[in-house]
Coordinates of C-alpha atoms in Angstrom, one line a residue:
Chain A
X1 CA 0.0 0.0 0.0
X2 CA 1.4 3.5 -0.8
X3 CA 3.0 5.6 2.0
X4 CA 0.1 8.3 1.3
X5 CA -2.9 5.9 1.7
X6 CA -1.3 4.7 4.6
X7 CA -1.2 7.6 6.6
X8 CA -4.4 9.0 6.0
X9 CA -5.5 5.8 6.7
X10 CA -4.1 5.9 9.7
X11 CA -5.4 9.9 10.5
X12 CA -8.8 8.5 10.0
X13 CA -8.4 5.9 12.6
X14 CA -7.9 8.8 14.7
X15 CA -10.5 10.6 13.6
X16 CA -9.4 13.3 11.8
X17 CA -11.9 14.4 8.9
X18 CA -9.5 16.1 6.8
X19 CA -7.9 12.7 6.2
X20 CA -10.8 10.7 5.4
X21 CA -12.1 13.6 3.2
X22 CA -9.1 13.2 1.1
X23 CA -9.9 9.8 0.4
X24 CA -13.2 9.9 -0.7
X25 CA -12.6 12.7 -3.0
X26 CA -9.9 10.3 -4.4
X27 CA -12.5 7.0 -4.9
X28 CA -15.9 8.7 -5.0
X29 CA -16.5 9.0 -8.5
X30 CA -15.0 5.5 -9.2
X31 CA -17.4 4.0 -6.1
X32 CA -20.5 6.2 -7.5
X33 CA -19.7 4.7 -10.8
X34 CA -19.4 1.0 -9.7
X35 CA -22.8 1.1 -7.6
X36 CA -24.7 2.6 -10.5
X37 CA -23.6 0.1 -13.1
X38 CA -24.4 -2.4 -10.6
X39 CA -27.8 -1.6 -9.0
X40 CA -28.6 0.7 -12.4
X41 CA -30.6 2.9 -10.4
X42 CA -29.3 6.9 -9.6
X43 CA -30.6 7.2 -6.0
X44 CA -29.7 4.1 -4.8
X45 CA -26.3 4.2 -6.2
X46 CA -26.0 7.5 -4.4
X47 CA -27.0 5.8 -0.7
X48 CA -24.9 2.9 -1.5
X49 CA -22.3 5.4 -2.1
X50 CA -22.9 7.1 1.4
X51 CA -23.1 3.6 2.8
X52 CA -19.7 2.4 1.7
X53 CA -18.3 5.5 3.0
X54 CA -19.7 5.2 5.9
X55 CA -18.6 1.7 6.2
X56 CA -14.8 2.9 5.5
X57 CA -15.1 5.4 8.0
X58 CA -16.5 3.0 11.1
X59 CA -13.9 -0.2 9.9
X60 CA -10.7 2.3 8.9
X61 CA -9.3 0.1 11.7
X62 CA -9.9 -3.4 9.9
X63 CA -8.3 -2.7 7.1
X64 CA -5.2 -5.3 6.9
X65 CA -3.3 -3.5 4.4
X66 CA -3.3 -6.6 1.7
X67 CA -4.4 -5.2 -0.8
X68 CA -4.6 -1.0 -2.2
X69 CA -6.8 1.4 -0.1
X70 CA -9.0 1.5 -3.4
X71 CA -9.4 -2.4 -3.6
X72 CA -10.6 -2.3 -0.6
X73 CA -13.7 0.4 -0.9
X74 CA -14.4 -1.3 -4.0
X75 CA -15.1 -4.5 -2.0
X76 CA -17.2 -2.8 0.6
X77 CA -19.1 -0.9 -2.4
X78 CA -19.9 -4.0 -4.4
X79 CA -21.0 -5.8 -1.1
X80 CA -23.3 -3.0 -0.4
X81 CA -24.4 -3.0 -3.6
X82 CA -25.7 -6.6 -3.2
X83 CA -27.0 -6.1 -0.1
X84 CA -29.8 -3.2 -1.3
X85 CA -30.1 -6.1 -4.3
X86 CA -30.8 -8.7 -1.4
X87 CA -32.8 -6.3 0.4
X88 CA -35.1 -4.6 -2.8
X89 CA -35.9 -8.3 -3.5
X90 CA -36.3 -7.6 -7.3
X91 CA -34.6 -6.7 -10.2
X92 CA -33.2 -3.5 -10.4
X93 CA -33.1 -3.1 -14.2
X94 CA -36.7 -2.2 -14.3
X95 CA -36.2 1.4 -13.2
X96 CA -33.0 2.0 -15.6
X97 CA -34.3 3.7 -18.5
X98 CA -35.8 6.8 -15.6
X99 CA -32.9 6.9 -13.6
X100 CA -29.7 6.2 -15.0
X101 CA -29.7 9.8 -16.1
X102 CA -28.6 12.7 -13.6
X103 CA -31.3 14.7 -13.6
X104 CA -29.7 18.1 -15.5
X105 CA -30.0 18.9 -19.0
X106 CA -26.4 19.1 -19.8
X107 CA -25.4 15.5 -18.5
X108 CA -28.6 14.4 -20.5
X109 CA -26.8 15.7 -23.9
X110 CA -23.9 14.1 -23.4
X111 CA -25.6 11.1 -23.4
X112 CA -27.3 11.4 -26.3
X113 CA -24.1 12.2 -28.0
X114 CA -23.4 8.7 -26.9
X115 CA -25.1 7.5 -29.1
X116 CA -25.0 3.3 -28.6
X117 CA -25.0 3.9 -24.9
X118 CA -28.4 3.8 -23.7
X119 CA -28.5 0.4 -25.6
X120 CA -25.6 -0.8 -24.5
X121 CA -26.0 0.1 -20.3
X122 CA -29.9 -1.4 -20.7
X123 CA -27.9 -4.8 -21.6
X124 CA -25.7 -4.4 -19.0
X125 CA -28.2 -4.0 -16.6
X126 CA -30.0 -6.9 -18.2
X127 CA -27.3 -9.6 -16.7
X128 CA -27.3 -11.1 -13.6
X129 CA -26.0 -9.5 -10.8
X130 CA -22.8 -11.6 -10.5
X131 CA -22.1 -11.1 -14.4
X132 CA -22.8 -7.3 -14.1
X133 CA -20.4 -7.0 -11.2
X134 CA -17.7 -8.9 -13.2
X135 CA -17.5 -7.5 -16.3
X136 CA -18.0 -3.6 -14.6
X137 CA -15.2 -4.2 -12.5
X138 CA -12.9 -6.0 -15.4
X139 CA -13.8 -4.1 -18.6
X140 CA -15.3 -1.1 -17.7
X141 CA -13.5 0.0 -14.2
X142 CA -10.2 -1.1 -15.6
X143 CA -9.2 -3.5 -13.2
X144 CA -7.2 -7.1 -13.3
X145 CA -8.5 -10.4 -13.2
X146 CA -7.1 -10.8 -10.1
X147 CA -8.2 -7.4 -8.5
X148 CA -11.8 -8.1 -9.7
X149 CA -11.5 -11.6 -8.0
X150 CA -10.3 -9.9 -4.7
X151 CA -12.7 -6.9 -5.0
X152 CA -15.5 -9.6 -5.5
X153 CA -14.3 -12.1 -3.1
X154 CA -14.7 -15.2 -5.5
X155 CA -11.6 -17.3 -7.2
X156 CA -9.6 -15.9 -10.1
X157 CA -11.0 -19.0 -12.3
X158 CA -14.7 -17.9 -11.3
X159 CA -14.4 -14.2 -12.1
X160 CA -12.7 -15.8 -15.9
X161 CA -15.8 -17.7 -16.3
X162 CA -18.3 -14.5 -15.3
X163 CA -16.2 -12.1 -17.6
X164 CA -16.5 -14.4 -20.8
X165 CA -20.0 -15.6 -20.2
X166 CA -21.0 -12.3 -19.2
X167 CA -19.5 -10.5 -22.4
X168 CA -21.3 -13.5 -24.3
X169 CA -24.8 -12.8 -22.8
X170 CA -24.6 -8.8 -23.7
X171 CA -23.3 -10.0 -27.5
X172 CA -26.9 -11.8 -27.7
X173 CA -28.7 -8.8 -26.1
X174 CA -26.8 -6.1 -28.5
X175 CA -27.6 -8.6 -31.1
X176 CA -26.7 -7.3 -34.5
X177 CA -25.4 -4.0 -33.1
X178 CA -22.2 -5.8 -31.4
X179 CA -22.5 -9.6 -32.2
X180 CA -20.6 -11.1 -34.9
Chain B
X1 CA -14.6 -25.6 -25.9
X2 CA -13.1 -26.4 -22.6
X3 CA -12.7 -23.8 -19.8
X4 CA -9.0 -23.5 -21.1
X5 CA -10.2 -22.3 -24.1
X6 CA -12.4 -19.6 -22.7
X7 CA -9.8 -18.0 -20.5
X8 CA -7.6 -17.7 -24.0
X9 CA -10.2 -16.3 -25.9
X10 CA -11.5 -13.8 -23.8
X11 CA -7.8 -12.8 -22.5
X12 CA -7.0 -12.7 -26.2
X13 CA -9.8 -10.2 -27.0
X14 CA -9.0 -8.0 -24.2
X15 CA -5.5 -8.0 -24.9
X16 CA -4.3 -9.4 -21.7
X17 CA -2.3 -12.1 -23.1
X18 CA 1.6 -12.2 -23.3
X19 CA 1.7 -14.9 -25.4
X20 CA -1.0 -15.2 -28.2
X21 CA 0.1 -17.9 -29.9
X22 CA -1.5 -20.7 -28.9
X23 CA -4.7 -18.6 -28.7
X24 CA -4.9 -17.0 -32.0
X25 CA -4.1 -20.8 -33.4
X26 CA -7.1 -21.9 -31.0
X27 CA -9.0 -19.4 -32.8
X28 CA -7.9 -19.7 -36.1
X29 CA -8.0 -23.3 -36.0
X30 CA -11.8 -23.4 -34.7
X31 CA -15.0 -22.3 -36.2
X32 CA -16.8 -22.0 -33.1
X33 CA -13.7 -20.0 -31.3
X34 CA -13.7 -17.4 -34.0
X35 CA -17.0 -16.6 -33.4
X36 CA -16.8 -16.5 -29.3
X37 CA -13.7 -14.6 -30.2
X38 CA -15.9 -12.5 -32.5
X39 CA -18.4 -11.8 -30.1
X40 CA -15.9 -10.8 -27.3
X41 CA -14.3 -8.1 -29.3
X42 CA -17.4 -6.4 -30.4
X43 CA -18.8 -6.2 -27.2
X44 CA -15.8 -4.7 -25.8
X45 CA -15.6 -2.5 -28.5
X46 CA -18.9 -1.5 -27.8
X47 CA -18.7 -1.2 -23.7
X48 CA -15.4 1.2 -24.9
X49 CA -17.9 3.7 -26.3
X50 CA -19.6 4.0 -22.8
X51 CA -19.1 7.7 -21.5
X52 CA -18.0 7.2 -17.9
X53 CA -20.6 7.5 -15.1
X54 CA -20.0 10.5 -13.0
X55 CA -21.7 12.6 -9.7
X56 CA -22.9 15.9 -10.7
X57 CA -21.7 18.4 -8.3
X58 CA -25.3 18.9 -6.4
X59 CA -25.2 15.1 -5.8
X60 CA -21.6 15.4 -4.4
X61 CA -22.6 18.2 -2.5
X62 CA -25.4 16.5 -0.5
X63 CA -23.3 12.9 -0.1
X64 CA -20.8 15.0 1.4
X65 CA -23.2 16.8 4.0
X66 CA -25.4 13.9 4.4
X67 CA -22.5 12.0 5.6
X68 CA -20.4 14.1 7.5
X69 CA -24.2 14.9 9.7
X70 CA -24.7 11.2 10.0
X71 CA -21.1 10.8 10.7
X72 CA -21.1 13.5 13.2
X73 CA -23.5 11.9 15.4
X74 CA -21.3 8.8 15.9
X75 CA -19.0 7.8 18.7
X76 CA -15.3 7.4 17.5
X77 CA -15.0 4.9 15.0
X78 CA -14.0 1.1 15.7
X79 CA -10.8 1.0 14.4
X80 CA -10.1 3.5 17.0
X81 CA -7.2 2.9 19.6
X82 CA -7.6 5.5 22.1
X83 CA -4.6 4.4 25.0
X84 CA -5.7 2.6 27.9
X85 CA -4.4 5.8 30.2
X86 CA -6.7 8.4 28.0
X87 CA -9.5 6.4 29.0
X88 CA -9.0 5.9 32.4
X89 CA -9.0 9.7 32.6
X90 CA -11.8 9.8 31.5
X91 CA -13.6 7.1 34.4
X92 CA -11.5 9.5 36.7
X93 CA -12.8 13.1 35.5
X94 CA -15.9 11.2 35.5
X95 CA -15.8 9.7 39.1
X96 CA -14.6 13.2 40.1
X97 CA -18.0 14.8 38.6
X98 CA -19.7 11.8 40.7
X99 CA -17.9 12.8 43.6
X100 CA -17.9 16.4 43.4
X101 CA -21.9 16.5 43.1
X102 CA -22.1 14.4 46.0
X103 CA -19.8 17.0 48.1
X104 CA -22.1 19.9 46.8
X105 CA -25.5 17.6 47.7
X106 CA -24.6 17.1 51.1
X107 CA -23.6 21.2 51.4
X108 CA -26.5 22.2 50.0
X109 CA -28.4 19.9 52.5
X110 CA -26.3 21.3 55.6
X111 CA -25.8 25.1 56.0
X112 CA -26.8 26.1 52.5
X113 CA -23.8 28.2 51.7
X114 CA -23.3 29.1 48.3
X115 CA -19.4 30.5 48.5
X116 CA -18.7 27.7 50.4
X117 CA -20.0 25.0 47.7
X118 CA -18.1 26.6 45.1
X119 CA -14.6 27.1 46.9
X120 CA -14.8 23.7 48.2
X121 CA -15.9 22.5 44.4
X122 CA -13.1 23.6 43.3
X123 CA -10.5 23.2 45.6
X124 CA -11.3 19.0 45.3
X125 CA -10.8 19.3 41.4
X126 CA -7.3 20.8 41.9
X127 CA -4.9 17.4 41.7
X128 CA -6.8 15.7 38.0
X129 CA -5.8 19.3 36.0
X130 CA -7.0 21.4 33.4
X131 CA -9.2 18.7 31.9
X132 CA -11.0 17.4 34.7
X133 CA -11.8 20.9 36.2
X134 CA -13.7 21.6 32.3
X135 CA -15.5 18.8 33.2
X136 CA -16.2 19.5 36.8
X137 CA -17.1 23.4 36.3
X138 CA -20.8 23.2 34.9
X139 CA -22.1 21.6 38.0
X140 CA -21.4 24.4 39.9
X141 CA -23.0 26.9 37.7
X142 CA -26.2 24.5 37.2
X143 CA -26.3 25.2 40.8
X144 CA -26.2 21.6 42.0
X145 CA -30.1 20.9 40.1
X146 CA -29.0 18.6 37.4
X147 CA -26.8 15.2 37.6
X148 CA -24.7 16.5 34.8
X149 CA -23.6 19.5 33.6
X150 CA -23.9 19.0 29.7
X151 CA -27.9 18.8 30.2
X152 CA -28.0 22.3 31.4
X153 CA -25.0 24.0 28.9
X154 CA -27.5 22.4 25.8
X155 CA -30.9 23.2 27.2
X156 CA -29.3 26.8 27.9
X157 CA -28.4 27.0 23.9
X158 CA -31.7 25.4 23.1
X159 CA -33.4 28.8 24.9
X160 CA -31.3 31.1 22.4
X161 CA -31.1 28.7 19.7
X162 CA -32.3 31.5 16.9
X163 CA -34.8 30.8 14.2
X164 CA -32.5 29.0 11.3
X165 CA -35.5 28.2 9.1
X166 CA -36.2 31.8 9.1
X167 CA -32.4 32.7 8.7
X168 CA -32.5 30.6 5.4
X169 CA -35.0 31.8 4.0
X170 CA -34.0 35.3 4.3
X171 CA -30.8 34.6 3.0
X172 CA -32.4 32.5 -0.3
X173 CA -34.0 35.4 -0.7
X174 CA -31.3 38.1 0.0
X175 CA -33.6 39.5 2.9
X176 CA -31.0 39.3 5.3
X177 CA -30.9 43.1 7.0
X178 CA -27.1 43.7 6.1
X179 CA -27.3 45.2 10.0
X180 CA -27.3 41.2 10.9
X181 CA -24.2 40.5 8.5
X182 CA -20.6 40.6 9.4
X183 CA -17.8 40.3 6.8
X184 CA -16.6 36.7 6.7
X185 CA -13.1 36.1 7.4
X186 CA -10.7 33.5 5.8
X187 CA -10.5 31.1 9.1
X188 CA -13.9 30.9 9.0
X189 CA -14.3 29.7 5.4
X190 CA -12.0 26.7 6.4
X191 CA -14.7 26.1 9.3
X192 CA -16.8 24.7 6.5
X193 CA -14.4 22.1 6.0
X194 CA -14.2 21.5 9.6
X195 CA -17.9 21.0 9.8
X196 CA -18.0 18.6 6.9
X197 CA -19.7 21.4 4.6
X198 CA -17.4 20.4 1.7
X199 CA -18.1 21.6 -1.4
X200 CA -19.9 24.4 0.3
X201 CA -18.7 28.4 0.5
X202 CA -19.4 31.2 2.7
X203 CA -22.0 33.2 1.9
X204 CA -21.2 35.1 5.1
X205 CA -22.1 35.4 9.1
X206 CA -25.3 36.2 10.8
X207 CA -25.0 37.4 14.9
X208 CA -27.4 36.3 17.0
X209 CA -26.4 35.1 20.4
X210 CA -23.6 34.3 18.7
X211 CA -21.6 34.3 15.1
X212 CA -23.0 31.9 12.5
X213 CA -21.2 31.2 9.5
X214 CA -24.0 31.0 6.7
X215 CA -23.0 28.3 4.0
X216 CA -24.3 27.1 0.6
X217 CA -23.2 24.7 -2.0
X218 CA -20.4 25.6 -4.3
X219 CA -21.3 27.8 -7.5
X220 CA -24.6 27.7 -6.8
X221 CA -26.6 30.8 -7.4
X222 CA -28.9 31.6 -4.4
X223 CA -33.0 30.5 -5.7
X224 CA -35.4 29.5 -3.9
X225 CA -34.2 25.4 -3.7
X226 CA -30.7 26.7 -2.7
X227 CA -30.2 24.6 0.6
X228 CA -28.7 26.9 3.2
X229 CA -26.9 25.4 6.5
X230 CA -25.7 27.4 9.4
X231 CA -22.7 26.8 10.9
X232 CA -21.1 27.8 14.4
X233 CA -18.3 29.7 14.0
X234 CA -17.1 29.0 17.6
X235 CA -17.0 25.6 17.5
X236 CA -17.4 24.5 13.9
X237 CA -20.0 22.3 14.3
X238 CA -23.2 22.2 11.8
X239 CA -26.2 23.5 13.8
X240 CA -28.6 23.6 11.2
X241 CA -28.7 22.0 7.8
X242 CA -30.8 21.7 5.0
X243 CA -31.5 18.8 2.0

């Protein structure tokens, strides 16, 4: 773990709010992002946001320093993300299309200018959870096999599996638009 | 296709692989491959076209004051590792309060003497120091008619506590009488930080029974859905806040 993340960790243990500040200016965007291709809803990508955060703030103290700081959030993220999944008891991809947006204009024209987006995030919030989560982390967040396996919590030969079947499963749903 | 040959193909069409021999002859080689291979590619193509998904500022704003006020309201977190001797001075400020509102009870029930209480108040809180006397001091001006002191110094605040609904309105509507408005300094603008108002700036101070730093989000023109929070510029602590 980087000297820098250690320390501030270590500031926040103490409780110093400067410190922990820092940090979630650093991840926010990237946890916001993760919680709202997962549960595809605005709002409750927003409270799973201020849930994770929360988390990190009452278990600073937990953290074993195996892996980076940001792996880390990401794992308390995704597992809040599942539990609002658990909790809502239903699909969250029903309420997509009316809340995937931010709700100003100028956001709204940028994704128009997207043009295959809208198509493309429906898909993605068409898979299964566990699929979603996989192919998020891996292709869109950027990350490793091996850090998605650790953010996830699941072996490296599982996440392989989730990745390729979950690419497969949005190739069928894009249908002519992506798929061979 | 084994599970071998899915881990080639889709690290071949995420261009993960060191070595792609053995994978493009997989593919190459295998009718069904090349399209799986196919299939992979496009879609990551396609999920490269995906603008990246980002907070607006308003939304950033309110995460950031809805969590420092929930965090605010919490005990030190659990990682904390507060030394052993820190809290035992705590149990022995604490004992001390215990001990010195016994001494005043038994005063008060004897010959009444008000000096007397005080004096000997706070002669007994001389050997714990600076710290335990803090503690042991609102007792005595509560008069000995609550068990603690902090219920009295809050219920006293509570009395003044001004009207902030009011205050925020006036200011959303830039009613505030300039006669109630003091220049805002530079160390008080950092208070906002200190209070968890990130993303927030100074729109300036109001007086009432004391100075209150008036705060609104960021580059946000004042309207009539601007949320306004009041903090004290004392203590930095949010003591009113708005969604």
């Amino acid at each position: 773990m980087p000297g820098t993340e250690t320390d501030l960790l270590a500031r926040v243990i103490t409780g110093d709010r400067g410190a922990f500040d820092s940090i979630m200016r650093a991840q926010e965007d990237r946890v916001f992002s993760v919680c709202l291709r997962i549960l595809g809803d605005r709002d409750n990508a927003l409270d799973a946001t201020q849930e994770t955060f929360l988390t990190v703030f009452r278990k600073a103290g937990q953290f074993k320093g195996d892996s980076a700081l940001g792996t880390w959030i990401y794992r308390i993220a995704v597992n809040t993300c599942y539990d609002q999944i658990r909790k809502s008891a239903r699909r969250p991809t029903e309420s997509l299309p009316d809340h995937l947006e931010p709700p100003d204009a100028s956001a709204e024209d940028a994704i128009d200018a997207a043009g295959l987006r809208p198509e493309i995030e429906r898909a993605l919030a068409g898979l299964p959870p566990e699929f979603r989560a996989a192919v998020v982390l891996s292709d869109l967040e950027g990350m490793s096999l091996p850090e998605t396996a650790h953010v996830l919590g699941i072996p490296l030969g599982t996440v392989k599996s989730r990745v390729f079947r979950g690419r497969r499963l949005l190739a069928e749903r894009l249908g002519n638009q992506t798929a061979p | 296709m084994h599970d071998h040959d899915l881990d080639l193909i889709a690290a071949l069409a995420d261009g993960s692989l060191d070595d792609q021999t053995e994978a493009r002859a997989r593919v190459e080689s295998c009718e069904v491959c090349r399209v799986e291979f196919e299939a992979q590619v496009s879609v990551l193509a396609a999920l490269a076209t995906i603008e990246p998904l980002r907070m607006t500022e308003l939304e950033k704003a309110a995460l950031h004051r809805d969590l420092w006020t929930e965090l605010r309201n919490e005990p030190a977190n659990e990682g904390s590792t507060t030394p052993w001797w820190y809290r035992l001075s705590y149990a022995a400020a604490g004992l001390f309060v215990v001990v010195g509102l016994v001494a005043v009870a038994n005063q008060l029930g004897g010959s009444g003497d008000a000096g007397g209480q005080a004096e000997t108040f706070t002669e007994a809180s001389g050997p714990l120091g600076d710290g335990a006397e803090g503690v042991a001091e609102a007792p005595r001006e509560e008069d000995g008619a609550q068990s603690t002191g902090t219920t009295t110094a809050g219920d006293a605040s509570a009395e003044t506590t001004p009207d902030f609904e009011t205050l925020a309105a006036e200011t959303r509507e830039g009613e505030l009488p300039a006669a109630e408005r003091a220049v805002a300094t530079a160390g008080q603008a950092e208070c906002l930080s200190a209070a968890g108002l990130v993303e927030h700036e100074l729109k300036g101070t109001v007086e009432r029974d004391r100075t209150y730093l008036i705060a609104v989000p960021a580059g946000v023109d004042l309207d009539a859905d601007t949320p306004v929070s009041f903090v004290d510029a004392d203590t930095c602590e949010v003591v009113h806040v708005e969604e």
